[in-house]
mmCIF file of C-alpha atoms in Angstrom:
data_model
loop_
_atom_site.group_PDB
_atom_site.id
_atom_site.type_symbol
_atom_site.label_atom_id
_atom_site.label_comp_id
_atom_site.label_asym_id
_atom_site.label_seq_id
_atom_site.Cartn_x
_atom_site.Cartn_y
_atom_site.Cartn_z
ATOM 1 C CA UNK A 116 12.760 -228.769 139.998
ATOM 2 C CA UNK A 117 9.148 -227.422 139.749
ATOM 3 C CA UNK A 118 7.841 -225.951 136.730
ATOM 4 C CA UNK A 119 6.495 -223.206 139.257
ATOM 5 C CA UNK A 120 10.337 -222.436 140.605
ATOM 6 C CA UNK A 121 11.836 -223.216 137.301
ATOM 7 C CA UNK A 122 9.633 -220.749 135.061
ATOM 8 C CA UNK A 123 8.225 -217.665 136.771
ATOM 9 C CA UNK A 124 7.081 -215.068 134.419
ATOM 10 C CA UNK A 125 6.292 -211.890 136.873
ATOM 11 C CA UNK A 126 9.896 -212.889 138.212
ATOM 12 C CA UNK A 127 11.548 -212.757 135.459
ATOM 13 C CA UNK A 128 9.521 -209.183 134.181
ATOM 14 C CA UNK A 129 10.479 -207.711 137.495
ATOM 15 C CA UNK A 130 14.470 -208.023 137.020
ATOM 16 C CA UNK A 131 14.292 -207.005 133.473
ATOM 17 C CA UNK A 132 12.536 -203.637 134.387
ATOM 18 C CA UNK A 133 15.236 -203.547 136.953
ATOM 19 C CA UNK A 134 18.190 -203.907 134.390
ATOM 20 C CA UNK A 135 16.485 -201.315 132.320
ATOM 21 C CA UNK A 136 16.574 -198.965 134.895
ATOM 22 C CA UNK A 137 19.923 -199.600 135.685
ATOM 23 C CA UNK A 138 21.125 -199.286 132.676
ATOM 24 C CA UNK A 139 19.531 -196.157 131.835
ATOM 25 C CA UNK A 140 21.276 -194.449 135.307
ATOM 26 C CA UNK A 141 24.351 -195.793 133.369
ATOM 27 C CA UNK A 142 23.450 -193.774 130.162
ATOM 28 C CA UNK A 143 22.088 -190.498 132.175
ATOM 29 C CA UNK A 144 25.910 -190.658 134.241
ATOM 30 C CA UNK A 145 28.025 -191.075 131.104
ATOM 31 C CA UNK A 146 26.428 -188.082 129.462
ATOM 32 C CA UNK A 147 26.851 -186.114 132.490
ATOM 33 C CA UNK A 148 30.968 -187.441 132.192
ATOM 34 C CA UNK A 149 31.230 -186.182 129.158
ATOM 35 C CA UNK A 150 33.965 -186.581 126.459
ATOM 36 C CA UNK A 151 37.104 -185.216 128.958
ATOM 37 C CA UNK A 152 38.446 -188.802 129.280
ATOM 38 C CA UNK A 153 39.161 -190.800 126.474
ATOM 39 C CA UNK A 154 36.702 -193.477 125.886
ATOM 40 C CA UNK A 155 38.978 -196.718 126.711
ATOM 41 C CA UNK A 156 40.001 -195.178 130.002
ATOM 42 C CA UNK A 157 36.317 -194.305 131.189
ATOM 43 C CA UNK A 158 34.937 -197.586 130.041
ATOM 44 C CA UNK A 159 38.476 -199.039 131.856
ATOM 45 C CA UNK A 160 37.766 -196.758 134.981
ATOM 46 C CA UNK A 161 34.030 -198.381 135.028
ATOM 47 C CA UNK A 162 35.601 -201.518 135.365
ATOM 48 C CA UNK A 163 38.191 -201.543 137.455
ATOM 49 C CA UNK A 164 36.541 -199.081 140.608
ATOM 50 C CA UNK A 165 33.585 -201.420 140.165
ATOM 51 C CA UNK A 166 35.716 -204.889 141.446
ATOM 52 C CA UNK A 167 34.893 -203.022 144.663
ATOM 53 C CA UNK A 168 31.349 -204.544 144.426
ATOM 54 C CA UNK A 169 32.621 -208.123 143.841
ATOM 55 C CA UNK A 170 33.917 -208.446 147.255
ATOM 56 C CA UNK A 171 30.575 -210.028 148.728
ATOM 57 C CA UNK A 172 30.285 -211.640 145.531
ATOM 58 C CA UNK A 173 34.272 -213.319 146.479
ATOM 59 C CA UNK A 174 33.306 -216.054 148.525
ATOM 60 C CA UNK A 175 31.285 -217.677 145.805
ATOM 61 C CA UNK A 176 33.803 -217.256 143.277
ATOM 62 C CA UNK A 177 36.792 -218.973 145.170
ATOM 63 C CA UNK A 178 34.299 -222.397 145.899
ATOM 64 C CA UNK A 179 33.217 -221.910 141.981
ATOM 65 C CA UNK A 180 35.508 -224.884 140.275
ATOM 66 C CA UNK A 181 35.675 -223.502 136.703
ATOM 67 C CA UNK A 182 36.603 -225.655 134.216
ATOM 68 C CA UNK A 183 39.274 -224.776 131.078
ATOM 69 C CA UNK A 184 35.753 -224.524 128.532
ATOM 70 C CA UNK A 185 34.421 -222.043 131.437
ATOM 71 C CA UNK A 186 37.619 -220.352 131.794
ATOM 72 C CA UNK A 187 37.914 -220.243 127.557
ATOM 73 C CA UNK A 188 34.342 -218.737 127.233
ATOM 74 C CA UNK A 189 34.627 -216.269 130.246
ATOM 75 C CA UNK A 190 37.657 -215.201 128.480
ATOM 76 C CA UNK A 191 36.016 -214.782 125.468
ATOM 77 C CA UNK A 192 33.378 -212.773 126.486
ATOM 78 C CA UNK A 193 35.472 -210.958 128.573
ATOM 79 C CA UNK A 194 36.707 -209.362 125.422
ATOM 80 C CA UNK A 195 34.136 -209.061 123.223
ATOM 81 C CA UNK A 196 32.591 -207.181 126.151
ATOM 82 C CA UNK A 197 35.781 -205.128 126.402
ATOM 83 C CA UNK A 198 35.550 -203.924 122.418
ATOM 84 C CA UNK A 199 32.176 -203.433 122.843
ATOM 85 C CA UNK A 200 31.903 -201.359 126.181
ATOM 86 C CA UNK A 201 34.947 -198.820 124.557
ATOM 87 C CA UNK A 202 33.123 -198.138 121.277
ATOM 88 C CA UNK A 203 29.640 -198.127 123.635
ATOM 89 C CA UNK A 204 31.743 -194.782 125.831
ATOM 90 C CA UNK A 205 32.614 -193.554 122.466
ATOM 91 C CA UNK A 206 29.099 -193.506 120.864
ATOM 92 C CA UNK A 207 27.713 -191.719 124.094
ATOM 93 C CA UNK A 208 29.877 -188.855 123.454
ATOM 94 C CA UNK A 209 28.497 -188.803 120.143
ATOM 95 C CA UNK A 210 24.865 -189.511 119.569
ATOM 96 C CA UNK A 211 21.485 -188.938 121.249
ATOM 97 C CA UNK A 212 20.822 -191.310 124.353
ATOM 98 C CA UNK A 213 17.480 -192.701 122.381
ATOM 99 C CA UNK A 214 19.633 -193.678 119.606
ATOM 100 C CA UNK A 215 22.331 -195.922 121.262
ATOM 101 C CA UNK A 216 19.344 -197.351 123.103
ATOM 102 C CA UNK A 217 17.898 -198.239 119.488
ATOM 103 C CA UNK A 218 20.239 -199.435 118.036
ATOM 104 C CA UNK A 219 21.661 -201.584 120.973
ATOM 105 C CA UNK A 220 18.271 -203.728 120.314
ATOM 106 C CA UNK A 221 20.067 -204.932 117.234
ATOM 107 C CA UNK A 222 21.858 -207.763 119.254
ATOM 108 C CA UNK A 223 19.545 -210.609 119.650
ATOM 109 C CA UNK A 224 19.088 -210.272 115.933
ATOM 110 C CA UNK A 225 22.894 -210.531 115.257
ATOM 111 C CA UNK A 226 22.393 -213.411 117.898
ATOM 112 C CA UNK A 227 19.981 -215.222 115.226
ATOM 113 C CA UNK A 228 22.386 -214.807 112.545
ATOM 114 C CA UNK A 229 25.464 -215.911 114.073
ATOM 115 C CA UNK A 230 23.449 -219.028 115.289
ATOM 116 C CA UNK A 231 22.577 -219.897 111.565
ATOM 117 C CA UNK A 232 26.384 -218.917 110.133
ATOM 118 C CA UNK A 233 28.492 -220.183 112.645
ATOM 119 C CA UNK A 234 26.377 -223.191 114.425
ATOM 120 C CA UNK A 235 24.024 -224.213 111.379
ATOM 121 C CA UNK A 236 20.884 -223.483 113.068
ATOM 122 C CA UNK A 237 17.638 -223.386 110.265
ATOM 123 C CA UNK A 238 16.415 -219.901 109.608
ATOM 124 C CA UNK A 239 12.655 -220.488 109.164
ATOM 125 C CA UNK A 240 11.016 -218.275 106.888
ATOM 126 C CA UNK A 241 9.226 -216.512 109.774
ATOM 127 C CA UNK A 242 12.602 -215.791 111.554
ATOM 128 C CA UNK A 243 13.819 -213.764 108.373
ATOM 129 C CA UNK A 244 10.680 -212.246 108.261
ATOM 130 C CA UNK A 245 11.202 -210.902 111.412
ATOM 131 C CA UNK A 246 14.988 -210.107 110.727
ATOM 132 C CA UNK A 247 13.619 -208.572 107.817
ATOM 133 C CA UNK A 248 11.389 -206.154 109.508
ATOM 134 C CA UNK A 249 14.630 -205.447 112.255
ATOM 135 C CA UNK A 250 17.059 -204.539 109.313
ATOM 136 C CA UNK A 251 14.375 -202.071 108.316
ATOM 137 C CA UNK A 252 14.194 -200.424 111.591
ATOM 138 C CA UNK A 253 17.775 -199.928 112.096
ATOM 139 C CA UNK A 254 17.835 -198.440 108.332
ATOM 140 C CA UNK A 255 14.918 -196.197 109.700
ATOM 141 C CA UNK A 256 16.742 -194.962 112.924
ATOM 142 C CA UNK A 257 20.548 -194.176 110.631
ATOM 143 C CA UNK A 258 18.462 -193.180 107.314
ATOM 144 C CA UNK A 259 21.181 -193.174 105.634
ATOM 145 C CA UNK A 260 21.491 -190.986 102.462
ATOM 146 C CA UNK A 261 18.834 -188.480 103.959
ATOM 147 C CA UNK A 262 21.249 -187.277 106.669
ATOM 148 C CA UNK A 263 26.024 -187.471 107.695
ATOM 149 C CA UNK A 264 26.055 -190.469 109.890
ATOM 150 C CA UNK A 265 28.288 -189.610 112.372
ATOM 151 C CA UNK A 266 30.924 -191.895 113.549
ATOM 152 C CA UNK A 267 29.067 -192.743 116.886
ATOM 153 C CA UNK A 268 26.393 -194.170 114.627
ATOM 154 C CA UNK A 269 29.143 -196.665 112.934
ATOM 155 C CA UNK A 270 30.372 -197.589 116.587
ATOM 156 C CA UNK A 271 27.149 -198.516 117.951
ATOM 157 C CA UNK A 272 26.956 -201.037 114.942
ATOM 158 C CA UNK A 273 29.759 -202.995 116.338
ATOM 159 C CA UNK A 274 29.037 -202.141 120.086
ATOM 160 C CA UNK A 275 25.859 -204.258 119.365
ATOM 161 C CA UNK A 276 27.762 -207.259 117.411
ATOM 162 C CA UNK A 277 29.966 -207.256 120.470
ATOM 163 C CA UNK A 278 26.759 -207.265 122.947
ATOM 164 C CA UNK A 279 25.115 -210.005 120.937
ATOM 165 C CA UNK A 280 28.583 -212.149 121.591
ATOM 166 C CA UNK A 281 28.789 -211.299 125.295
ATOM 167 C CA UNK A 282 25.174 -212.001 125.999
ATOM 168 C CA UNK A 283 24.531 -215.403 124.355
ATOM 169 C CA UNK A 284 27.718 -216.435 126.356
ATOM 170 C CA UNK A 285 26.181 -215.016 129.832
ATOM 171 C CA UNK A 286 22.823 -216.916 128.683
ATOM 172 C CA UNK A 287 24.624 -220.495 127.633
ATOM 173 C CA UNK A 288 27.072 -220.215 131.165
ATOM 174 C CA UNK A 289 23.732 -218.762 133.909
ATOM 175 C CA UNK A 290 22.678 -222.492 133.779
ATOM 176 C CA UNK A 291 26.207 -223.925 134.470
ATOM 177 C CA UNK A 292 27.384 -221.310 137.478
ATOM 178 C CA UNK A 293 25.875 -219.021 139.711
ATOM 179 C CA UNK A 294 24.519 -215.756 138.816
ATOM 180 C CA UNK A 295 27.537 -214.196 140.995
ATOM 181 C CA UNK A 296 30.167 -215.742 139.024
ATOM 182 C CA UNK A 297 28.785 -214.628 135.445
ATOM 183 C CA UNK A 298 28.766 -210.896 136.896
ATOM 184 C CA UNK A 299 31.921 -211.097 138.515
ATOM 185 C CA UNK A 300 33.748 -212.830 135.881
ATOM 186 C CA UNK A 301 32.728 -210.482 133.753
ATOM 187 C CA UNK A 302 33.944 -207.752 135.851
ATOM 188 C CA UNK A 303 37.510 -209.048 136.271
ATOM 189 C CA UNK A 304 38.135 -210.233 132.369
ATOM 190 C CA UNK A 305 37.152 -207.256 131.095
ATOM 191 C CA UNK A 306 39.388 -205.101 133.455
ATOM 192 C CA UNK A 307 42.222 -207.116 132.639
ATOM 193 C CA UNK A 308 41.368 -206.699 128.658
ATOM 194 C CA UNK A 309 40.773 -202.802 128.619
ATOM 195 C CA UNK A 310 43.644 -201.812 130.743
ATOM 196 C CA UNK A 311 46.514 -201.901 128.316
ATOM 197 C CA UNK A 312 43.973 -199.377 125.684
ATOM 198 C CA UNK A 313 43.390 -197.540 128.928
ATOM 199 C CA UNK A 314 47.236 -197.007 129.908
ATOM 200 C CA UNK A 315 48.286 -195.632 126.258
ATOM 201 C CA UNK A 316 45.241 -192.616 126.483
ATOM 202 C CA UNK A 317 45.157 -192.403 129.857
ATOM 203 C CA UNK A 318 44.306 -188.830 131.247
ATOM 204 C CA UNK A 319 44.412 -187.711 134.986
ATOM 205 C CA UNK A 320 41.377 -188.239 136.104
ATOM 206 C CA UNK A 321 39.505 -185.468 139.059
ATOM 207 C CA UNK A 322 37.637 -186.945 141.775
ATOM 208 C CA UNK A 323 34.209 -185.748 140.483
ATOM 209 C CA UNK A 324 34.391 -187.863 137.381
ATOM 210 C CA UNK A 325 36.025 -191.076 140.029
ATOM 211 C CA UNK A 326 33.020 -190.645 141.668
ATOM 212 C CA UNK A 327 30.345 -190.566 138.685
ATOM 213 C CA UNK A 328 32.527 -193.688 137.485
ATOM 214 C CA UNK A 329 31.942 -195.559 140.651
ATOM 215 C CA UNK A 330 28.178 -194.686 140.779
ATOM 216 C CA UNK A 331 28.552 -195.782 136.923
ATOM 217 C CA UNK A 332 30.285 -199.092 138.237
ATOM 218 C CA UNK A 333 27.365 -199.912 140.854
ATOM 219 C CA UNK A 334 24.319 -199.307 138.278
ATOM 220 C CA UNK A 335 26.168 -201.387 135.527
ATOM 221 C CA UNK A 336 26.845 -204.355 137.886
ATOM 222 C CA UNK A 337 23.748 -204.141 139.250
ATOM 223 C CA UNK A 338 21.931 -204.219 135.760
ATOM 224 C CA UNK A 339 24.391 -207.164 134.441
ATOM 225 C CA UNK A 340 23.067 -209.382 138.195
ATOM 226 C CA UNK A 341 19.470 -208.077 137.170
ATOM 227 C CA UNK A 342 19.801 -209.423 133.819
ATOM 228 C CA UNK A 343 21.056 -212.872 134.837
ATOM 229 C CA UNK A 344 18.565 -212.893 137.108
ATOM 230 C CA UNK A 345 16.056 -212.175 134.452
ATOM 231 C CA UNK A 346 17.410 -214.815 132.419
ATOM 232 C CA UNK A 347 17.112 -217.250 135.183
ATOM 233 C CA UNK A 348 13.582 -216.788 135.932
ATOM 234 C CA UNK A 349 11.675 -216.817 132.947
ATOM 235 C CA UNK A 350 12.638 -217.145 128.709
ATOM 236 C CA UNK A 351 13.309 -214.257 126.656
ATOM 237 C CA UNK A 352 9.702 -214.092 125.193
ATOM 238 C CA UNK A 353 8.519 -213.234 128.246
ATOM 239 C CA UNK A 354 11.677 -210.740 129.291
ATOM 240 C CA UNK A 355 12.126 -209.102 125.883
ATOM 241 C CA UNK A 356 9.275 -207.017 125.634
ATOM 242 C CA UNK A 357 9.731 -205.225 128.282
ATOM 243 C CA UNK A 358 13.216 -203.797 127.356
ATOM 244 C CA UNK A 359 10.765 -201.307 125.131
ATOM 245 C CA UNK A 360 10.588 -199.260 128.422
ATOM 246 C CA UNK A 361 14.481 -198.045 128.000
ATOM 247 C CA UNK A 362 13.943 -196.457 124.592
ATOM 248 C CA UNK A 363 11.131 -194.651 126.591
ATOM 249 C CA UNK A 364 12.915 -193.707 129.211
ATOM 250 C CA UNK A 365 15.673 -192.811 127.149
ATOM 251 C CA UNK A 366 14.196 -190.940 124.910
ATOM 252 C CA UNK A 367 12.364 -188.807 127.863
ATOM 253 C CA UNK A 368 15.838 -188.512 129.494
ATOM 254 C CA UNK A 369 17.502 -186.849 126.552
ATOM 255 C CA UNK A 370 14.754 -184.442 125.770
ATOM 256 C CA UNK A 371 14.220 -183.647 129.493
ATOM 257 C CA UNK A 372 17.524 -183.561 130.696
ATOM 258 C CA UNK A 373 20.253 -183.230 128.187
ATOM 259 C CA UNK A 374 18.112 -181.369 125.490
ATOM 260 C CA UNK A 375 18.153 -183.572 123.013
ATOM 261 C CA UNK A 376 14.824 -183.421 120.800
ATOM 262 C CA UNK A 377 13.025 -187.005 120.620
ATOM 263 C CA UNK A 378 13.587 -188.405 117.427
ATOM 264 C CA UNK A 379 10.332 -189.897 115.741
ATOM 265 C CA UNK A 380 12.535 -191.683 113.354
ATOM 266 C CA UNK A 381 14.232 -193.362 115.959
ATOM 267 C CA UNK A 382 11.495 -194.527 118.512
ATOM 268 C CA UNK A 383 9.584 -195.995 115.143
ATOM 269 C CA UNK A 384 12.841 -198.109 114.402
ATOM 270 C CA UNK A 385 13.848 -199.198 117.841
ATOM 271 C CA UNK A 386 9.787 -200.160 118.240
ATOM 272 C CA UNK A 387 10.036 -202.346 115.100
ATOM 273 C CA UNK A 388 13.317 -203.870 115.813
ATOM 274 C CA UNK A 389 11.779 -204.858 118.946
ATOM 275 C CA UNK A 390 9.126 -205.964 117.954
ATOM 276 C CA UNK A 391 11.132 -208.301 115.426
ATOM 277 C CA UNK A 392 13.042 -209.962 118.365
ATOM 278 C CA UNK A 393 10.383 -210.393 120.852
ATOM 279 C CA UNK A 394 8.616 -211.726 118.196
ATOM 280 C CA UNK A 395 11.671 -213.958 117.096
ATOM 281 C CA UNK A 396 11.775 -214.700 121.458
ATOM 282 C CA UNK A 397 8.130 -216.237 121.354
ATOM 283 C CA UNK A 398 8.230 -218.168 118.207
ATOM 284 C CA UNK A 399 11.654 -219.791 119.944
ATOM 285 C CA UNK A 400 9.668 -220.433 122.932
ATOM 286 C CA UNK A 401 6.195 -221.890 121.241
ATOM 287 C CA UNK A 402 8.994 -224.615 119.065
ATOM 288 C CA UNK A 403 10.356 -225.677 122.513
ATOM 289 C CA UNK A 404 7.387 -225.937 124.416
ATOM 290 C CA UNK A 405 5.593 -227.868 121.139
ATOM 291 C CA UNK A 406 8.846 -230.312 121.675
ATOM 292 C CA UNK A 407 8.445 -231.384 125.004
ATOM 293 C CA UNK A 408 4.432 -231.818 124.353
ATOM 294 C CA UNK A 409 5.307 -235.075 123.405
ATOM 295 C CA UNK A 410 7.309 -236.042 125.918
ATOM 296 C CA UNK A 411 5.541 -234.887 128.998
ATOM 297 C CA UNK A 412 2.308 -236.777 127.106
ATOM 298 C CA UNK A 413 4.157 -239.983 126.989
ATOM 299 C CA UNK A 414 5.510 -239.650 130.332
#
């Protein structure tokens, strides 16, 4: 393959802003939901009435041979993704749209530091640096001590743990499968997962809130193909940055829509801890370009 059709930059930037805006249409829906349904069965509800948009994605996944390490991780992320999504419902209910966006940026750090715990990767002293600087921010959006953290706050915490999981499995299996089978596996794992939480809550739903699930559904696939896309085309120090653009939009969203005053507190922290992982993206993608230096020179 061509570096020009393995690495393309304005590519890559293009799906990201499109998984950004996806994902905010996700956020502006679930406010307008509201807290009538219990968490696990929205989040379920999500889910399951958005298998409808797998069906031109069914094709590829009956020629897709998975093996049992792709069935494992899909598994796996299928419920991280499932705790995650739930306490992600929950937090919406509770906190300002700006602030879930925030504090959702926390992931690719926890990504760093399960990569140094769990697979012994070396944590220069730039990286903590950086890490550093992201801890700060997230103590800057919560200030804790100076305000009652509500319990939306504490969710978001381990919504983003959950996030980091799921999305370093979606990055490590995009090279090993199709885009379509990474979106529609996750799609059909996390159904399965969420739907015995959903079934001991579960509340009648009205057709208004079916249908603001299934327009939920479409933007949320959508964003999750966008992404892979994204992560396809060009490396995260390139894609990263961008992601700035939903705190914006976020933060205009809930001050223009829902009434929710923008936070200064909140864009400063989400615009440092961003700042700490593109930063953490680029230095990961100077070391591997530095490493094959050598080899294309010798070649």
């Amino acid at each position: 393959m061509s570096q020009t059709n393995a690495y393309r930059p304005l590519i890559g930037i293009f799906w990201m802003v499109v998984t950004g805006m996806c994902f905010i249409g996700v956020q502006a829906l679930v406010k307008v939901l509201g807290g009538r349904l219990p968490p696990a069965e929205s989040a379920f509800l999500r889910y399951l009435l958005g298998l409808v948009f797998l069906i031109p994605m069914w094709p590829g996944l009956r020629r897709t041979h998975l093996s049992r390490r792709a069935l494992a991780l899909f598994s796996l992320r299928g419920a991280v993704q499932a705790c995650g999504v739930i306490l992600w419902f929950f937090a919406m209910t509770r906190i300002s749209i700006a602030e879930v966006t925030a504090m959702n940026y926390m992931s690719p750090i926890y990504i760093t530091l399960g990569a140094a715990v769990f697979l012994g990767e070396r944590l220069a002293m730039r990286r903590l640096a950086a890490i550093a600087v992201a801890l700060l921010g997230a103590l800057i959006i919560l200030r804790p001590g100076f305000r009652v953290l509500d319990p939306g706050h504490f969710a978001m915490i381990v919504t983003a743990f959950c996030f980091a999981a799921s999305y370093l499995i979606a990055k490590r299996m995009s090279g090993e499968v199709p885009p379509s089978v990474v979106v529609g596996m996750l799609s059909i794992t996390v159904t399965l997962f969420m739907a015995p939480f959903a079934l001991a809550v579960w509340v009648p739903p009205t057709p208004s809130e079916l249908g603001l699930l299934m327009v939920v559904a479409f933007f949320a696939t959508s964003g999750h193909y966008a992404m892979t896309l994204a992560f396809q085309a060009a490396p995260m120090a390139v894609t990263q940055p961008v992601t700035f653009l939903q705190l914006v939009w976020a933060g205009l969203l809930g001050a223009l829509v829902f009434g929710e005053p923008v936070d200064g507190w909140v864009m400063l922290g989400g615009g440092l801890i961003l700042g700490a992982v593109s930063f953490i993206a680029w230095r990961e993608t100077r070391i591997k370009v530095e490493r094959s230096e050598p080899t294309l020179q010798n070649g």
